[in-house]
mmCIF file of C-alpha atoms in Angstrom:
data_model
loop_
_atom_site.group_PDB
_atom_site.id
_atom_site.type_symbol
_atom_site.label_atom_id
_atom_site.label_comp_id
_atom_site.label_asym_id
_atom_site.label_seq_id
_atom_site.Cartn_x
_atom_site.Cartn_y
_atom_site.Cartn_z
ATOM 1 C CA MET V 27 0.060 0.032 0.042
ATOM 2 C CA ASP V 28 0.984 3.632 0.072
ATOM 3 C CA GLY V 29 1.532 3.897 3.833
ATOM 4 C CA ARG V 30 -1.678 5.704 4.539
ATOM 5 C CA ARG V 31 -4.430 3.994 6.591
ATOM 6 C CA ARG V 32 -7.504 3.401 4.771
ATOM 7 C CA ASN V 33 -10.941 3.613 6.047
ATOM 8 C CA PRO V 34 -12.081 0.102 6.583
ATOM 9 C CA TYR V 35 -15.564 0.811 5.168
ATOM 10 C CA GLU V 36 -14.320 2.585 2.122
ATOM 11 C CA LEU V 37 -15.021 0.543 -1.083
ATOM 12 C CA THR V 38 -12.466 0.532 -3.895
ATOM 13 C CA ASP V 39 -11.977 -1.438 -7.006
ATOM 14 C CA GLU V 40 -9.954 -3.903 -4.820
ATOM 15 C CA THR V 41 -12.595 -4.584 -2.190
ATOM 16 C CA PRO V 42 -13.888 -8.027 -2.356
ATOM 17 C CA VAL V 43 -17.712 -7.837 -2.030
ATOM 18 C CA TYR V 44 -19.238 -10.025 -4.678
ATOM 19 C CA VAL V 45 -20.181 -13.680 -4.055
ATOM 20 C CA ILE V 46 -19.654 -16.075 -6.821
ATOM 21 C CA SER V 47 -23.172 -15.989 -8.134
ATOM 22 C CA VAL V 48 -23.299 -12.134 -8.462
ATOM 23 C CA ALA V 49 -19.674 -12.151 -9.984
ATOM 24 C CA ALA V 50 -20.879 -14.745 -12.477
ATOM 25 C CA GLN V 51 -23.974 -12.437 -13.418
ATOM 26 C CA LEU V 52 -21.786 -9.357 -13.667
ATOM 27 C CA SER V 53 -19.069 -11.001 -15.883
ATOM 28 C CA GLY V 54 -21.698 -12.962 -18.075
ATOM 29 C CA LEU V 55 -19.958 -16.310 -17.226
ATOM 30 C CA HIS V 56 -21.345 -19.423 -15.441
ATOM 31 C CA PRO V 57 -20.171 -19.852 -11.841
ATOM 32 C CA GLN V 58 -18.447 -23.101 -12.734
ATOM 33 C CA THR V 59 -16.333 -21.180 -15.135
ATOM 34 C CA LEU V 60 -15.362 -18.816 -12.482
ATOM 35 C CA ARG V 61 -14.303 -21.763 -10.315
ATOM 36 C CA GLN V 62 -12.273 -23.166 -13.200
ATOM 37 C CA TYR V 63 -10.648 -19.812 -13.777
ATOM 38 C CA ASP V 64 -9.700 -19.690 -10.094
ATOM 39 C CA ARG V 65 -8.261 -23.265 -10.113
ATOM 40 C CA LEU V 66 -6.139 -22.255 -13.078
ATOM 41 C CA GLY V 67 -4.911 -19.096 -11.325
ATOM 42 C CA LEU V 68 -6.461 -16.744 -13.975
ATOM 43 C CA VAL V 69 -8.494 -14.905 -11.529
ATOM 44 C CA SER V 70 -7.850 -15.316 -7.749
ATOM 45 C CA PRO V 71 -10.649 -13.800 -5.593
ATOM 46 C CA ASP V 72 -10.254 -13.287 -1.844
ATOM 47 C CA ARG V 73 -11.661 -15.956 0.389
ATOM 48 C CA THR V 74 -13.869 -15.495 3.509
ATOM 49 C CA ALA V 75 -13.184 -17.399 6.807
ATOM 50 C CA GLY V 76 -15.593 -20.043 5.468
ATOM 51 C CA ARG V 77 -13.458 -20.261 2.323
ATOM 52 C CA GLY V 78 -16.171 -18.752 0.053
ATOM 53 C CA ARG V 79 -14.937 -16.671 -2.808
ATOM 54 C CA ARG V 80 -15.447 -12.920 -2.761
ATOM 55 C CA TYR V 81 -14.757 -11.044 -6.189
ATOM 56 C CA SER V 82 -13.881 -7.360 -6.411
ATOM 57 C CA ALA V 83 -14.765 -5.049 -9.252
ATOM 58 C CA ARG V 84 -11.206 -5.447 -10.550
ATOM 59 C CA ASP V 85 -11.765 -9.331 -10.483
ATOM 60 C CA ILE V 86 -14.997 -8.768 -12.478
ATOM 61 C CA GLU V 87 -13.285 -6.726 -15.058
ATOM 62 C CA LEU V 88 -10.476 -9.406 -15.317
ATOM 63 C CA LEU V 89 -13.207 -12.007 -15.817
ATOM 64 C CA ARG V 90 -14.394 -9.945 -18.711
ATOM 65 C CA GLN V 91 -11.051 -9.520 -20.258
ATOM 66 C CA VAL V 92 -10.384 -13.251 -19.922
ATOM 67 C CA GLN V 93 -13.695 -14.090 -21.642
ATOM 68 C CA GLN V 94 -12.963 -11.612 -24.318
ATOM 69 C CA LEU V 95 -9.422 -12.870 -25.174
ATOM 70 C CA SER V 96 -10.835 -16.472 -25.128
ATOM 71 C CA GLN V 97 -13.840 -15.973 -27.186
ATOM 72 C CA ASP V 98 -13.029 -13.009 -29.432
ATOM 73 C CA GLU V 99 -9.219 -13.435 -29.952
ATOM 74 C CA GLY V 100 -9.218 -17.350 -29.729
ATOM 75 C CA ILE V 101 -6.496 -17.415 -27.055
ATOM 76 C CA ASN V 102 -6.237 -20.544 -25.098
ATOM 77 C CA LEU V 103 -6.314 -20.308 -21.177
ATOM 78 C CA ALA V 104 -2.645 -20.795 -20.882
ATOM 79 C CA GLY V 105 -1.952 -18.029 -23.206
ATOM 80 C CA ILE V 106 -4.323 -15.759 -21.392
ATOM 81 C CA LYS V 107 -2.673 -16.585 -18.173
ATOM 82 C CA ARG V 108 0.741 -15.702 -19.575
ATOM 83 C CA ILE V 109 -0.652 -12.464 -20.891
ATOM 84 C CA ILE V 110 -2.252 -11.622 -17.504
ATOM 85 C CA GLU V 111 1.169 -12.292 -15.907
ATOM 86 C CA LEU V 112 3.086 -10.169 -18.410
ATOM 87 C CA GLU V 113 0.597 -7.224 -17.988
ATOM 88 C CA ASN V 114 1.088 -7.517 -14.194
ATOM 89 C CA GLN V 115 4.840 -7.416 -14.607
ATOM 90 C CA VAL V 116 4.559 -4.365 -16.911
ATOM 91 C CA ALA V 117 2.512 -2.591 -14.410
ATOM 92 C CA ALA V 118 4.929 -3.311 -11.707
ATOM 93 C CA LEU V 119 7.861 -2.252 -13.780
ATOM 94 C CA GLN V 120 6.147 0.954 -14.794
ATOM 95 C CA SER V 121 5.410 1.715 -11.040
ATOM 96 C CA ARG V 122 8.973 1.085 -10.286
ATOM 97 C CA VAL V 123 10.282 3.311 -13.124
ATOM 98 C CA ALA V 124 8.053 6.050 -11.887
ATOM 99 C CA GLU V 125 9.390 5.552 -8.299
ATOM 100 C CA LEU V 126 12.960 5.516 -9.556
ATOM 101 C CA SER V 127 12.296 8.632 -11.774
ATOM 102 C CA ALA V 128 11.057 10.559 -8.581
ATOM 103 C CA ALA V 129 14.161 9.496 -6.577
ATOM 104 C CA VAL V 130 16.495 10.541 -9.433
ATOM 105 C CA GLU V 131 14.563 13.922 -9.572
ATOM 106 C CA GLY V 132 14.788 14.254 -5.836
ATOM 107 C CA ALA V 133 18.553 13.555 -5.893
ATOM 108 C CA ALA V 134 19.207 15.956 -8.844
ATOM 109 C CA ALA V 135 17.354 18.778 -7.001
ATOM 110 C CA ALA V 136 19.427 18.159 -3.778
ATOM 111 C CA MET V 137 22.512 18.218 -5.946
ATOM 112 C CA ARG V 138 21.382 21.421 -7.494
ATOM 113 C CA GLN V 139 20.690 22.944 -4.061
ATOM 114 C CA ARG V 140 24.094 21.784 -2.681
ATOM 115 C CA GLU V 141 25.771 23.159 -5.608
ATOM 116 C CA ALA V 142 24.133 26.545 -5.257
ATOM 117 C CA GLN V 143 25.311 26.448 -1.607
ATOM 118 C CA VAL V 144 28.851 25.792 -2.646
ATOM 119 C CA HIS V 145 28.724 28.536 -5.177
ATOM 120 C CA ALA V 146 27.306 30.943 -2.555
ATOM 121 C CA SER V 147 30.225 30.093 -0.149
ATOM 122 C CA TYR V 148 32.944 31.267 -2.668
ATOM 123 C CA ARG V 149 35.005 34.077 -1.371
ATOM 124 C CA ARG V 150 34.356 37.277 -3.327
ATOM 125 C CA ASP V 151 37.569 39.041 -2.430
ATOM 126 C CA LEU V 152 39.707 36.765 -4.674
ATOM 127 C CA VAL V 153 40.575 37.815 -8.111
ATOM 128 C CA PRO V 154 40.169 35.158 -10.766
ATOM 129 C CA TYR V 155 43.486 33.997 -12.445
ATOM 130 C CA THR V 156 43.964 35.062 -15.759
ATOM 131 C CA ASP V 157 46.884 33.679 -17.972
ATOM 132 C CA VAL V 158 49.367 36.214 -19.001
ATOM 133 C CA GLN V 159 51.595 36.269 -22.039
ATOM 134 C CA GLN V 160 55.025 34.633 -21.216
ATOM 135 C CA THR V 161 58.128 36.789 -21.797
ATOM 136 C CA ARG V 162 61.633 36.236 -21.348
ATOM 137 C CA ALA V 163 61.875 39.104 -18.897
ATOM 138 C CA LEU V 164 63.554 38.472 -15.552
ATOM 139 C CA VAL V 165 61.444 39.290 -12.548
ATOM 140 C CA VAL V 166 63.084 39.691 -9.119
ATOM 141 C CA TRP V 167 61.026 39.023 -6.111
ATOM 142 C CA ARG V 168 61.892 40.837 -2.964
ATOM 143 C CA PRO V 169 59.895 39.810 0.182
ATOM 144 C CA ALA V 170 58.377 42.684 2.140
ATOM 145 C CA PRO V 171 60.386 43.450 5.205
ATOM 146 C CA LYS V 172 59.084 41.760 8.403
ATOM 147 C CA ARG V 173 57.526 44.095 10.982
ATOM 148 C CA GLY V 174 59.768 45.237 13.647
ATOM 149 C CA GLU V 175 62.964 45.064 11.457
#
């Protein structure tokens, strides 16, 4: 989850509320088909304490998708299971990419802030060095006399 506590009475697409007969009606499938899909791992509804199946709105949508792939596209159940697994992997990877992008952006912002702090700390009384033309002139250096001499 996202770390926030949810209201236990709040209904979401993930909330398992439909018994198998209602889920079958909503998806247009026979209850036995739903049991078969559950055994094959295509759609895995939550279970009650008495082991009864409870389907969520997301499960109903997945049942419709399985039916559409099977009937309209002619894909067998093993292929459908693989498609669902790959779609879940893609969704997880997209979520991870978004998470890492946010982390990179945060690190880049912190780096820009630190760089600005470093630039702000530069001494302004120093004169930048500029390269002078080299000559063959002889320069004699004499140290300044020490105080008290």
